[in-house]
XYZ file of C-alpha atoms in Angstrom:
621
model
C -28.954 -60.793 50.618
C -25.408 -61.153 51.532
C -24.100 -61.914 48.400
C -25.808 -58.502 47.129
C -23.917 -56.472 49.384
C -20.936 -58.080 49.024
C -21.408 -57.302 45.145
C -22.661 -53.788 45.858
C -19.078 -53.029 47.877
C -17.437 -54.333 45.451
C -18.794 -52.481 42.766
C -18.293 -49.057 44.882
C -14.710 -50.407 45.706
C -14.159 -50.920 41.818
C -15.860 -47.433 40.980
C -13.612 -45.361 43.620
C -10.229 -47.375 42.602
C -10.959 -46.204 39.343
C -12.052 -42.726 40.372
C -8.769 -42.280 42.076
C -6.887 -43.603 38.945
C -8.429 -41.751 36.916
C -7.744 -38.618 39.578
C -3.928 -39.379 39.940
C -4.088 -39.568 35.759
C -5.207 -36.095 35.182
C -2.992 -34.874 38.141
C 0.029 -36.399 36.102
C -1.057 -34.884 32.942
C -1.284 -31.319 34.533
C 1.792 -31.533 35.978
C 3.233 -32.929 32.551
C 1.550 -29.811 30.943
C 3.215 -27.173 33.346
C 6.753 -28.959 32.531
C 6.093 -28.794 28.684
C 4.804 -25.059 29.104
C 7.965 -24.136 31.366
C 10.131 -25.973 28.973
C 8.683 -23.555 26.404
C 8.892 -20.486 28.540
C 12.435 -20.957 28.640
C 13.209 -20.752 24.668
C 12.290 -16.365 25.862
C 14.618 -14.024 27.326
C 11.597 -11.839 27.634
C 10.991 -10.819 31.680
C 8.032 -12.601 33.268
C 5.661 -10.317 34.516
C 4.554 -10.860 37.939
C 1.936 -9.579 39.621
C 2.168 -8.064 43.245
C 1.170 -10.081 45.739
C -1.517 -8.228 48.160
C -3.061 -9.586 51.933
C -5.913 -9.485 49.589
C -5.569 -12.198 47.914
C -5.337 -14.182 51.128
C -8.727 -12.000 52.623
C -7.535 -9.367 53.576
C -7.790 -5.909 52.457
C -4.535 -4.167 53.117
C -1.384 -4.102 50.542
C 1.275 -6.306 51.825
C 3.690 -4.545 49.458
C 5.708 -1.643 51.144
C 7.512 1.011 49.775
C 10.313 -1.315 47.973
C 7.806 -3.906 46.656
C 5.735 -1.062 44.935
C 9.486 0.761 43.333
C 10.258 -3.174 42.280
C 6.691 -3.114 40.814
C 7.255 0.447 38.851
C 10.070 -1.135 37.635
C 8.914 -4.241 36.511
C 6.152 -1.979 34.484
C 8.890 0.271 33.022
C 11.175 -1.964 31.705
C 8.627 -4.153 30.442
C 8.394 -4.636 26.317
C 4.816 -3.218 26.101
C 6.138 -0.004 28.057
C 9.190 0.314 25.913
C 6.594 0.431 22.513
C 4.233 2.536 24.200
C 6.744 4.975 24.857
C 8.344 4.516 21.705
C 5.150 5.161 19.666
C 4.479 8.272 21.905
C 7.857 9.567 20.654
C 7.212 9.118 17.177
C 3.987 11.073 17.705
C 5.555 13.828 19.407
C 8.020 14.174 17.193
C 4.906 14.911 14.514
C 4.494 18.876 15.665
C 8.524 19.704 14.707
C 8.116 18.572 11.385
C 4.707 20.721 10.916
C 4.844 23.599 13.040
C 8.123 26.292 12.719
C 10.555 25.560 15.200
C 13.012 27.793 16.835
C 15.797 25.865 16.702
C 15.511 25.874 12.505
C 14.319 29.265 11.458
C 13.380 31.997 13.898
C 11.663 34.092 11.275
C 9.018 31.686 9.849
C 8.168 31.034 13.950
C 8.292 35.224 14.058
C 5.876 35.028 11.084
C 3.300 32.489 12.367
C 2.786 33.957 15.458
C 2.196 37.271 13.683
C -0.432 35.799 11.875
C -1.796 32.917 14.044
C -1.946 35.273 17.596
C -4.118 33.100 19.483
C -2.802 30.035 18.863
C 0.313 31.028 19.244
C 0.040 31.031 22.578
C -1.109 27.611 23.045
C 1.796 26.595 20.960
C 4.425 28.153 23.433
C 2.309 27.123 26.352
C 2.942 23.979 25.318
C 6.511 24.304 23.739
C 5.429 23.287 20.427
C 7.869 25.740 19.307
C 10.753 23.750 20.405
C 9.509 20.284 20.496
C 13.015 18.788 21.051
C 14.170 20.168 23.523
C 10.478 20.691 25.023
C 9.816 18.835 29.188
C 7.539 16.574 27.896
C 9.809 15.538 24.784
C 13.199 15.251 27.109
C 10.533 13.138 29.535
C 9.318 10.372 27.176
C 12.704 10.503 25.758
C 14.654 9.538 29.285
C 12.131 7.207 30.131
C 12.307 5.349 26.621
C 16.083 5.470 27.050
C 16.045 4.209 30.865
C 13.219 1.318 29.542
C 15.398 -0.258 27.253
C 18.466 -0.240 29.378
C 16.370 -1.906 32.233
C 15.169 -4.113 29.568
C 18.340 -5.451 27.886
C 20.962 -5.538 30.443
C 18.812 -8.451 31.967
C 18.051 -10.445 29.256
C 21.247 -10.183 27.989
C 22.582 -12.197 30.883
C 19.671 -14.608 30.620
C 20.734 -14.974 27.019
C 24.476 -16.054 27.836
C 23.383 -18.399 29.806
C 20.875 -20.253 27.297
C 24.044 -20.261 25.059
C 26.496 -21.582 27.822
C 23.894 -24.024 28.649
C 23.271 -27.505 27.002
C 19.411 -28.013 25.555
C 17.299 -29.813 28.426
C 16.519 -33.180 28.632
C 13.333 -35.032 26.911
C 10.389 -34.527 28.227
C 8.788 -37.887 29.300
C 5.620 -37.957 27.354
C 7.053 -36.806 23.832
C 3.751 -37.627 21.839
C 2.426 -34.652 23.694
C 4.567 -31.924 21.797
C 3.190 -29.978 18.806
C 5.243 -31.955 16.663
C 5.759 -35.859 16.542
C 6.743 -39.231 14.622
C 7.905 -42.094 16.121
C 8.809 -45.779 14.187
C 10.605 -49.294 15.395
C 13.624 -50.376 13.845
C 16.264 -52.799 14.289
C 19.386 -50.981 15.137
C 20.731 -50.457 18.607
C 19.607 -47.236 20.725
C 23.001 -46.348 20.840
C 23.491 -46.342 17.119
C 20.739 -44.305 16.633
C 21.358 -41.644 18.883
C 24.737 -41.279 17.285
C 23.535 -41.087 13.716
C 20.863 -38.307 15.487
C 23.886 -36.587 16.902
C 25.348 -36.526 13.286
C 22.385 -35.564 11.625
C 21.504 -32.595 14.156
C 24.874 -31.511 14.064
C 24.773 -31.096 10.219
C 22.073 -29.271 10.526
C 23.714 -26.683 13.067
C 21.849 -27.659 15.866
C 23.134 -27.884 19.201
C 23.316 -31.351 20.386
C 24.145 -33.692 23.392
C 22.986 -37.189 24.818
C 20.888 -36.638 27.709
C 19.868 -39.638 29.407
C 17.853 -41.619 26.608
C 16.895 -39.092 24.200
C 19.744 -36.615 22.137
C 18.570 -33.119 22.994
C 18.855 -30.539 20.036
C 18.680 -26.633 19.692
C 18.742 -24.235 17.076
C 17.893 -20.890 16.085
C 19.737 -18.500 19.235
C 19.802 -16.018 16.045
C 16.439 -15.180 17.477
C 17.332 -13.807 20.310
C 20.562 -12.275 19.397
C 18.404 -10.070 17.293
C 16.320 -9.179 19.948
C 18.936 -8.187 21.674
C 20.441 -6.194 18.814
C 17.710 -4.751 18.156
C 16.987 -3.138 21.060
C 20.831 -1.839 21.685
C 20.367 -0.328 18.341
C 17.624 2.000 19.331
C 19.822 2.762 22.370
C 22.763 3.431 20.150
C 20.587 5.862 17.962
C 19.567 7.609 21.348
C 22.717 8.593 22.091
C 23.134 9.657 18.850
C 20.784 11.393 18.460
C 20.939 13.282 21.882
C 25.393 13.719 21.462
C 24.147 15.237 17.592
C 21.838 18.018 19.768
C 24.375 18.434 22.424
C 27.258 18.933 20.446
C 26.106 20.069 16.924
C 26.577 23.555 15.227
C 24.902 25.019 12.224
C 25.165 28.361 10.590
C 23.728 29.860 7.298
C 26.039 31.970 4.838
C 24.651 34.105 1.712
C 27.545 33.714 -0.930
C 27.348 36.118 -4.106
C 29.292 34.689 -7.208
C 33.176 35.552 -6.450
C 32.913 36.070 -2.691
C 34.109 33.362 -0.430
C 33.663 32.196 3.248
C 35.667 30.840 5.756
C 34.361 28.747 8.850
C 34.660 31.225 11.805
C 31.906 32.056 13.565
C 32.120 36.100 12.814
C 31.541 35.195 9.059
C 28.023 33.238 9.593
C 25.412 35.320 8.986
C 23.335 33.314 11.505
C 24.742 30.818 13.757
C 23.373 27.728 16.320
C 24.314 25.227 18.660
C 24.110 22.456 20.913
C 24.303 23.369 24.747
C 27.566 21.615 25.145
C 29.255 22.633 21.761
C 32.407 24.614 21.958
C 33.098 27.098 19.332
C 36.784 26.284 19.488
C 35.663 22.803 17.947
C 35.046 24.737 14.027
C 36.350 22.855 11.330
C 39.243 24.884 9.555
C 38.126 25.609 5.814
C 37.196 28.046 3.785
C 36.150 27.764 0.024
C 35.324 30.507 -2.871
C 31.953 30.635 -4.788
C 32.919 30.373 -8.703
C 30.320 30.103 -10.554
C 26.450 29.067 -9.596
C 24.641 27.337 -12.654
C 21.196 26.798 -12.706
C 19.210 25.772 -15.783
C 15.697 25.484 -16.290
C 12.667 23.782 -17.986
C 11.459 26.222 -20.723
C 8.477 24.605 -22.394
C 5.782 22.720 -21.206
C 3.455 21.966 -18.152
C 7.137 21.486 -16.260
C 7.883 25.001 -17.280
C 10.298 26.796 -14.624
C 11.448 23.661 -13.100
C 15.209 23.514 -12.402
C 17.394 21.140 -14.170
C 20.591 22.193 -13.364
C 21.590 23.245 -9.466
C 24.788 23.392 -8.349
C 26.987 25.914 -7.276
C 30.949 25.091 -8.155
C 33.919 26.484 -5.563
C 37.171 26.056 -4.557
C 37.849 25.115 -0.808
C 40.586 24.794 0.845
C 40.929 22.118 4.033
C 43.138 23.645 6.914
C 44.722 27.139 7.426
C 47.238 25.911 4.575
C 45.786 22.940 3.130
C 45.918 22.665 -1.318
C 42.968 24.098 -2.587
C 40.713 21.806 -4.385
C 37.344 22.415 -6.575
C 34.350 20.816 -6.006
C 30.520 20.888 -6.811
C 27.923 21.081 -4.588
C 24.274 19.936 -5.477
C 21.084 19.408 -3.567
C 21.316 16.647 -1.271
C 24.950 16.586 -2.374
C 26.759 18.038 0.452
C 30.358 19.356 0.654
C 32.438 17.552 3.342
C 35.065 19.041 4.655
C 36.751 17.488 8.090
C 33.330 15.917 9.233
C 31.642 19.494 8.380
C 28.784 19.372 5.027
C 28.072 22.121 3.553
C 24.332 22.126 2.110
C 23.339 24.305 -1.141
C 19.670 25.416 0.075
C 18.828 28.348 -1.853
C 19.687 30.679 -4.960
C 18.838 34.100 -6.496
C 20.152 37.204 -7.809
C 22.250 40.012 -6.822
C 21.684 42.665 -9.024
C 25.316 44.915 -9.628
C 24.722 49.110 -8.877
C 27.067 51.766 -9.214
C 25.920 54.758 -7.142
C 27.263 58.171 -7.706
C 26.935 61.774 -6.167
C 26.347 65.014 -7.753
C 29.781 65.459 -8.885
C 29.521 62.393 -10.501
C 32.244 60.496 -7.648
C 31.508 56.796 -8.046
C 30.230 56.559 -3.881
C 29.482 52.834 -4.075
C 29.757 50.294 -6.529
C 28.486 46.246 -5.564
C 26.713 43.946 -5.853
C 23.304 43.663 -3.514
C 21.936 40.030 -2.764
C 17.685 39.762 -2.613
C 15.849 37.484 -1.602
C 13.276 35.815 -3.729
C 9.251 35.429 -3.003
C 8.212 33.122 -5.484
C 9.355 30.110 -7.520
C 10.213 32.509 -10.539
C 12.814 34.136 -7.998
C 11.052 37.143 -8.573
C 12.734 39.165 -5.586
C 12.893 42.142 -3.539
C 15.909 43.938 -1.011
C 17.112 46.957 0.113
C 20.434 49.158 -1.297
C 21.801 51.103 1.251
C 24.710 53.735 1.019
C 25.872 54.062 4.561
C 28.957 55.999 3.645
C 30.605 58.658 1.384
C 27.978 60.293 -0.034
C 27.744 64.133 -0.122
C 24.467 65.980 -1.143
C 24.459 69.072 -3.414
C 25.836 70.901 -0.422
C 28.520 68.582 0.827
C 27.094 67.501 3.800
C 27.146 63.691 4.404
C 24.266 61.640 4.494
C 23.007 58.416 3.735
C 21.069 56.803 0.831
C 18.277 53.973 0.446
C 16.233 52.717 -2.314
C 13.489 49.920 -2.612
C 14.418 47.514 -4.446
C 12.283 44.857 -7.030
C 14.117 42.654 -9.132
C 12.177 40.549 -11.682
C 14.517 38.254 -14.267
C 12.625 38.039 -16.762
C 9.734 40.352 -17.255
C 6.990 40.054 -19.375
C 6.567 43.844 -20.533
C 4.865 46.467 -19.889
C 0.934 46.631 -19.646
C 1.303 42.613 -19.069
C -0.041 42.265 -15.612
C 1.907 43.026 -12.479
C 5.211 43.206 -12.264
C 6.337 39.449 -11.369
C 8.962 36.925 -13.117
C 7.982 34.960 -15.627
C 10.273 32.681 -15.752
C 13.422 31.788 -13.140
C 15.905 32.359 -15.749
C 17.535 35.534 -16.487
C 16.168 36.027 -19.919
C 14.487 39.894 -19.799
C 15.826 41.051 -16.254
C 14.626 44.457 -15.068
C 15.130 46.343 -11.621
C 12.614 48.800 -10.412
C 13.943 50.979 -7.879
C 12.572 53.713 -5.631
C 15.064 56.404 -3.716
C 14.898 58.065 -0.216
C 17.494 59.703 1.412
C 18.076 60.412 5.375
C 19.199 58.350 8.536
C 19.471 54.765 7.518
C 19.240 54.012 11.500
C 21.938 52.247 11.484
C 23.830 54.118 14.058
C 21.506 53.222 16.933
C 23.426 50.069 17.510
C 19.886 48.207 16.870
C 19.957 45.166 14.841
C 18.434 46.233 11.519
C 17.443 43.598 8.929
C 20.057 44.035 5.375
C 17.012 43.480 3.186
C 14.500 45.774 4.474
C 14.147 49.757 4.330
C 13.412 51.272 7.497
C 11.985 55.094 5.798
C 11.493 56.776 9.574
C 14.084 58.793 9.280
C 14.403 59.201 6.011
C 12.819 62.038 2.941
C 11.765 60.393 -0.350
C 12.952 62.217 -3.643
C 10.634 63.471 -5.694
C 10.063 63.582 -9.695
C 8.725 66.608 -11.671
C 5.416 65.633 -10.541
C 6.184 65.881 -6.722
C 5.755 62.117 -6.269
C 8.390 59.256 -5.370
C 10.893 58.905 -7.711
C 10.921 55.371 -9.282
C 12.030 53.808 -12.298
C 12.578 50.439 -13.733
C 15.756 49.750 -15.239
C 17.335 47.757 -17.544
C 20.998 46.416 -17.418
C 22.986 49.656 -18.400
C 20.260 51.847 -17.605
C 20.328 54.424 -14.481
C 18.341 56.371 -11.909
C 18.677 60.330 -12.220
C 18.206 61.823 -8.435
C 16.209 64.934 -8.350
C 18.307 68.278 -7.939
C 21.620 66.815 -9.320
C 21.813 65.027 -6.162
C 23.447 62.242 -8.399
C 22.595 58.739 -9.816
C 22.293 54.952 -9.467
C 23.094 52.866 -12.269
C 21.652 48.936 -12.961
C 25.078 47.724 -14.255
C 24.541 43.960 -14.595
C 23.484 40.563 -12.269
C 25.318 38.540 -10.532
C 23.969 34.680 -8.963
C 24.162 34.094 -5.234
C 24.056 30.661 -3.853
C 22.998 30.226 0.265
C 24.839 27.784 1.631
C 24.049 25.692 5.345
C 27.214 24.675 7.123
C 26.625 21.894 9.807
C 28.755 19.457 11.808
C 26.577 16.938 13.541
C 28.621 13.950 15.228
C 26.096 11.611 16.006
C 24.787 11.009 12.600
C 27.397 8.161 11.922
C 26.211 6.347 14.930
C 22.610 6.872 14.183
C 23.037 5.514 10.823
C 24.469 2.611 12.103
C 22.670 1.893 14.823
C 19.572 2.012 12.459
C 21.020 -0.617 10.170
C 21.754 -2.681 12.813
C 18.057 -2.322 14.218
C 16.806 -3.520 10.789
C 18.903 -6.561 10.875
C 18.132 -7.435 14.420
C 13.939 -6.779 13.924
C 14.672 -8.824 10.957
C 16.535 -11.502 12.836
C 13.804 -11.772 15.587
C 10.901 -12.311 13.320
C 12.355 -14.743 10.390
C 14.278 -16.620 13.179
C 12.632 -19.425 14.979
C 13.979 -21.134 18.115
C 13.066 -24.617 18.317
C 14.048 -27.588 20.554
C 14.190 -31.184 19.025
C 14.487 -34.299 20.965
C 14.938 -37.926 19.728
C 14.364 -40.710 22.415
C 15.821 -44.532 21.321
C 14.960 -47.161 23.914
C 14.683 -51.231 23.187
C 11.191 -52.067 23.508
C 9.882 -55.387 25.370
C 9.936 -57.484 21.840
C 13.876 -56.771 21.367
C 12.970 -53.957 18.554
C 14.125 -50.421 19.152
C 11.347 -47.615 19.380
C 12.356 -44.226 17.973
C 10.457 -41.450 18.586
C 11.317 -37.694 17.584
C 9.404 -34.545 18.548
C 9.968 -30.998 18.125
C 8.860 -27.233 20.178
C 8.719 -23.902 18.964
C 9.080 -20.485 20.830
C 5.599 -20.093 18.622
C 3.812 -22.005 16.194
C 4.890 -22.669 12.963
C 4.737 -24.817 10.131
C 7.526 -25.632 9.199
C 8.404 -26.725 12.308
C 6.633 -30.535 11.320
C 7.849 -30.403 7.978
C 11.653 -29.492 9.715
C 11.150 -32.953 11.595
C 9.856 -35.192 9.134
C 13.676 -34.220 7.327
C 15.592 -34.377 10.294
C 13.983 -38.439 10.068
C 14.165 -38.966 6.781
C 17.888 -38.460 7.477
C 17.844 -40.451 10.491
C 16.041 -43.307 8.737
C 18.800 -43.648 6.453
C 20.658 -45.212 9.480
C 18.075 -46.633 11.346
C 15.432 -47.934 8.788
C 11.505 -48.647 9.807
C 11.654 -52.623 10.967
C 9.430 -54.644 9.038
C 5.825 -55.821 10.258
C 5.785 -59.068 12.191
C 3.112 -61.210 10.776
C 2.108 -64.620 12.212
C -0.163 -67.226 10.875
C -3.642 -67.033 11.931
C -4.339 -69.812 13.969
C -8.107 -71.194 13.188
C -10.653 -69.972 15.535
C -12.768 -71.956 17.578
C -16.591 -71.679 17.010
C -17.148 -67.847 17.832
C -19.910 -67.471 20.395
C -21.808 -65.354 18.314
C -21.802 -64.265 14.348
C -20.902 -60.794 15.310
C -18.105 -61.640 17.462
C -14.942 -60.386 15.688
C -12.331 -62.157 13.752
C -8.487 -61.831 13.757
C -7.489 -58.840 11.778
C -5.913 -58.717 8.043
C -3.712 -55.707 9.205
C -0.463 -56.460 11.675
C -0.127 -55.053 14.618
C 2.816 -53.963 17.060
C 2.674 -53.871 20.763
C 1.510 -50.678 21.177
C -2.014 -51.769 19.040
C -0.701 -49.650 15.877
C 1.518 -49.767 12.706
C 4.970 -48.024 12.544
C 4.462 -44.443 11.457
C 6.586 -43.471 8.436
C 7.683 -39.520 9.851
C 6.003 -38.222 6.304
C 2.837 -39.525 7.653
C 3.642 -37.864 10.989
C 0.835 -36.090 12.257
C 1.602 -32.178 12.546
C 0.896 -32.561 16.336
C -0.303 -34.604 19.006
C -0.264 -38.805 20.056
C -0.181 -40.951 17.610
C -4.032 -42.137 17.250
C-alpha cells in the first residue's frame, strides 16, 4: 500500500513538473512572439492607433478621459492614414459637380442659362453652392481638414523616420528559426570570419550592417519610407498650389477680329476674373496683333466639317518696349508671355458693312464679330450705328439690324437657312433693319450681340412688312424712304483668345510627379531586416544560421536570403557529415526494435541544410 502511494505522488509530482514546464514554455514563446511582432512594428513610421482608455474597462461606467484626452483622441483620428484617404476620396468626389454643372467662376452665362431652363433645381444647386463648388463651405471644409491631416500626419513620422536612419538595425532575435524566413548550416571556419565575410556580403548588397553581439544585423530598403514620406508632402505641395493658383490667379477673355490687336490691361478684357488676393497691378506687360487666323477643314467624308487646321498667327510684343516677335497659337498650344498663356478657344466670322445715310455719307464702315450656334459656325449678332446718322430730315438717330450669317449656304428652297459647311465657300448675310433708341444711353449694360427693338420702329418694304434681305458679298440693303443703305462688303475671321496667369501650376505639376515617384517608391520598395548569427557549437564546428523579416510578406524575401548565403557560403562552406563506424549491436530485445541509421546525423538530430533547400519559413523540421 505504501509503495502505491509513494508511486502515485510521484507520478502527480512528475505530471505537475511537467505541467509547469510546459507552462513556463509557452510563456517564453509568447513573450518571444511579442518581441518578433514589435521588432516588426518598428520597420513602420505609420502612428499606432490607440484606443482611449475608459473607467470602463476597469468596471466602471464613467469616461476617465477629460477634455484633453478626448482633443488628443480627435487628433489621433484626424491625422490618422485612413482619415487622410477618406477625406481625400471625398474631395475627389466633390470636385465631380464643377466639372458637370456650370460654374460661376468659368462662364456666368451658361450658369444664367441653366437656371433659366432648370428653375427648380436651380435652387437646390445654389442652396447647396453647386454653382461654385470651389470656393463652396463644404469644399474649403474637406479641403482644410485634408490639408491639416497630412501635416499632422507627416511632421511625426518624419522624425520617427530620421531616427530609423540614424539608428543601427537591432540586434538578433534569440530564436531565429522562428522568422518567416530561415537557413542555417555548420561549417568549419571561425564565427568571427564569418561574420566578416557577412559584413562584406551585406554591404555589397547596400544593406546596412553592424556586429551586434553574435549575429551581424542588416537593413535595407529605407526607400520605402522615404516615399511615403514624399508622397504625402507632394499632395501637400499640390495643396498649396492649388489654393496660391485660386488666390492669386487672373483670367480674362478677349474677341480679336483679324488686324485688331490687344494689350494686357484690364480696360481691354472684354470679361475679366480673379483670385481674392490678386492685385491688378501684378498684369503681365504685352500686347500682340492678330494677323491672320487659318482654319481648314475636312471636306469629304463621314469626317466632313472637322477642322484640320487651327491656329491663329500674331505678333506680340513682351514689355512696354520689348522687339516684337511672331508666333502661332494652336489648341492646347498656348502663348507664353512672362508666365501669362494665352489660350485660342474659339473662332468665327465678322462679316465687313459699310452703312450709309440718305445722302449717301459713308456713317459707319467695320467689321461686326458674331457669334456662332453650331459646329458649321453658322452665326448670328447685332449691327448697331450708335452715331452719325441723319434720317431724311436730318435729325440724328440710331440704327440696328438683325443679323444671320451663314458661310456657306446651300441655296435657296434647300431647307432652312443654316451652314453647310464651316468654311467660307458660299457665304451669305441676311439682315433685318429697325431704327430708334438703341438704349444705350441708359448707362445699363447692354449685351454687343443682341438687339434690344423696345425703343425702336422696324422699316418696312412695299408690302408694309420688315424689311429683310439676304446678301451676298458686294450686295446691299436699300432702306425704305431713301433713308439710306447697308452694304455686305466682305468677311473677315475672328479668333477668341483666354489670357490667364496662374502661379501655382508649376508647383502642382511638380508636386504631382513627385507623388507618383513616392506612391511608386512605397509600394515596389520593401524594408526588410536580415540577421546572421555564427556561434561554435559544443563539437568545435561553427553553426550559421541566417533569417530574414519583412514590413509584409513577400516572396522574394526567401529567395533574397538563399543569395545573400550562397554568397556567404563561398567563405564559409557547409562542413562535411561526420560518419562513424557502426559498432555491432548486441542482440536487440525484440525484432522490431530499431537499428542504427544509414543517414548521419549532427547534434541537433538533423543534416546541414543547404540555404536552397531552406524552407520559405519556419524551424527547421
Amino acid at each position: 500500500m505504501s509503495k502505491a502511494n509513494s508511486s502515485t505522488d510521484t507520478g502527480a509530482r512528475t505530471e505537475e513538473t511537467e505541467t509547469g514546464a510546459r507552462t513556463e514554455e509557452s510563456a517564453a514563446e509568447r513573450e518571444q512572439e511579442r518581441v518578433d511582432h514589435a521588432a516588426g512594428e518598428r520597420l513602420s513610421t505609420a502612428p499606432r492607433e490607440e484606443r482611449p482608455e475608459t473607467e470602463s474597462e476597469s468596471g466602471a461606467g464613467v469616461p476617465a478621459m477629460g477634455v484633453v484626452g478626448w482633443i488628443r483622441w480627435f487628433w489621433r483620428q484626424l491625422t490618422s492614414m485612413r482619415v487622410a484617404l477618406i477625406l481625400l476620396f471625398l474631395l475627389s468626389l466633390g470636385a465631380i459637380p464643377g466639372s458637370l454643372i456650370p460654374q460661376t467662376s468659368v462662364d456666368d452665362l451658361k450658369v444664367q442659362n441653366f437656371k433659366d431652363q432648370h428653375t427648380t433645381l436651380s435652387t437646390i444647386y445654389e442652396k447647396f453652392q453647386l454653382f461654385d463648388v470651389y470656393s463652396s463651405v463644404w469644399f474649403s471644409a474637406i479641403y482644410i481638414l485634408l490639408f491639416v491631416s497630412l501635416i499632422g500626419c507627416i511632421v511625426p513620422r518624419t522624425g520617427q523616420f530620421v531616427g530609423q536612419l540614424r539608428s543601427r538595425p537591432p540586434g538578433a532575435p534569440k530564436r531565429l528559426n522562428r522568422l518567416p524566413a530561415y537557413t542555417t548550416w555548420r561549417t568549419e571556419a571561425e564565427p568571427e570570419q564569418v561574420h566578416e565575410a557577412a559584413l562584406g556580403v551585406l554591404g555589397k548588397r547596400r544593406f546596412r550592417a553592424h556586429t551586434a553581439g553574435d549575429a551581424v544585423a542588416a537593413e535595407k530598403g529605407y526607400l520605402r519610407e522615404a516615399g511615403n514620406l514624399i508622397f504625402h508632402i507632394a499632395l501637400i505641395v499640390m495643396l498649396v498650389a492649388f489654393a496660391a493658383g485660386q488666390l492669386f490667379k487672373s483670367e480674362g477673355g478677349k474677341l480679336v477680329v483679324e488686324g485688331d490687336g490687344f494689350a494686357n490691361t484690364l480696360t481691354q478684357y472684354d470679361d475679366f476674373k480673379s483670385g481674392s488676393l490678386y492685385d491688378s497691378d501684378s498684369l503681365a506687360p504685352f500686347s500682340f496683333v492678330l494677323d491672320d487666323f487659318v482654319g481648314t477643314y475636312e471636306e469629304s467624308g463621314p469626317q466632313r466639317g472637322t477642322p484640320r487646321t487651327f491656329e491663329a498667327r500674331v505678333k506680340y510684343t513682351e514689355g512696354a518696349d520689348g522687339p516684337e516677335r511672331k508666333g502661332v497659337i494652336r489648341v492646347n498650344e498656348p502663348l507664353v508671355v512672362d508666365g501669362t498663356k494665352v489660350y485660342l478657344i474659339a473662332h468665327g466670322y465678322a462679316p465687313v458693312v459699310t452703312v450709309r445715310d440718305g445722302r449717301g455719307k459713308v456713317v459707319s464702315r467695320n467689321s461686326v464679330p458674331l457669334l456662332p450656334i453650331d459646329n458649321n459656325i453658322t452665326s448670328t449678332g447685332a449691327i448697331k450705328v450708335m452715331d452719325g446718322y441723319r434720317d431724311k430730315n436730318g435729325v440724328k438717330t440710331q440704327l440696328g439690324f438683325k443679323a444671320f450669317f451663314v458661310p456657306t449656304f446651300a441655296g435657296h428652297g434647300k431647307g432652312q437657312m443654316f451652314s453647310q459647311f464651316p468654311g467660307a465657300e458660299f457665304p451669305v448675310l441676311a439682315l433685318s433693319a429697325y431704327r430708334g433708341s438703341l438704349g444705350v444711353d441708359s448707362g445699363l449694360p447692354q449685351n454687343v450681340y443682341q438687339l434690344d427693338t423696345s425703343k425702336m420702329k422696324e422699316f418696312k418694304n412695299e408690302d408694309g412688312e420688315l424689311l429683310k434681305k439676304m446678301l451676298r458679298p458686294g450686295e446691299k440693303l436699300d432702306l425704305a424712304d431713301g433713308e439710306g443703305s447697308i452694304t455686305f462688303d466682305g468677311i473677315e475671321e475672328w479668333a477668341s483668345f483666354q489670357i490667364s496667369q496662374q502661379p501655382g501650376n508649376g508647383w502642382a505639376l511638380g508636386g504631382a510627379i513627385a507623388a507618383i515617384a513616392g506612391l511608386a517608391g512605397s509600394l515596389f520598395i520593401q524594408r526588410r531586416r536580415v540577421w546572421v548569427r555564427a556561434v561554435r557549437g559544443p563539437d568545435g564546428v561553427t553553426v550559421v544560421e541566417m533569417a530574414g523579416l519583412g514590413r509584409s510578406e513577400s516572396a522574394k524575401l526567401p529567395e533574397e536570403l538563399g543569395d545573400l548565403a550562397a554568397a556567404l557560403i563561398t567563405t564559409a562552406p557547409v562542413a562535411p557529415e561526420k560518419t562513424e563506424a557502426p559498432e555491432k549491436p548486441e542482440a536487440p530485445e525484440s525484432p522490431d526494435a530499431p537499428g542504427p541509421s544509414d543517414d548521419a546525423t549532427n547534434e541537433a538530430g538533423s543534416r546541414p541544410v543547404h540555404p536552397a533547400e531552406a524552407p520559405a519559413e519556419g524551424a527547421e523540421k
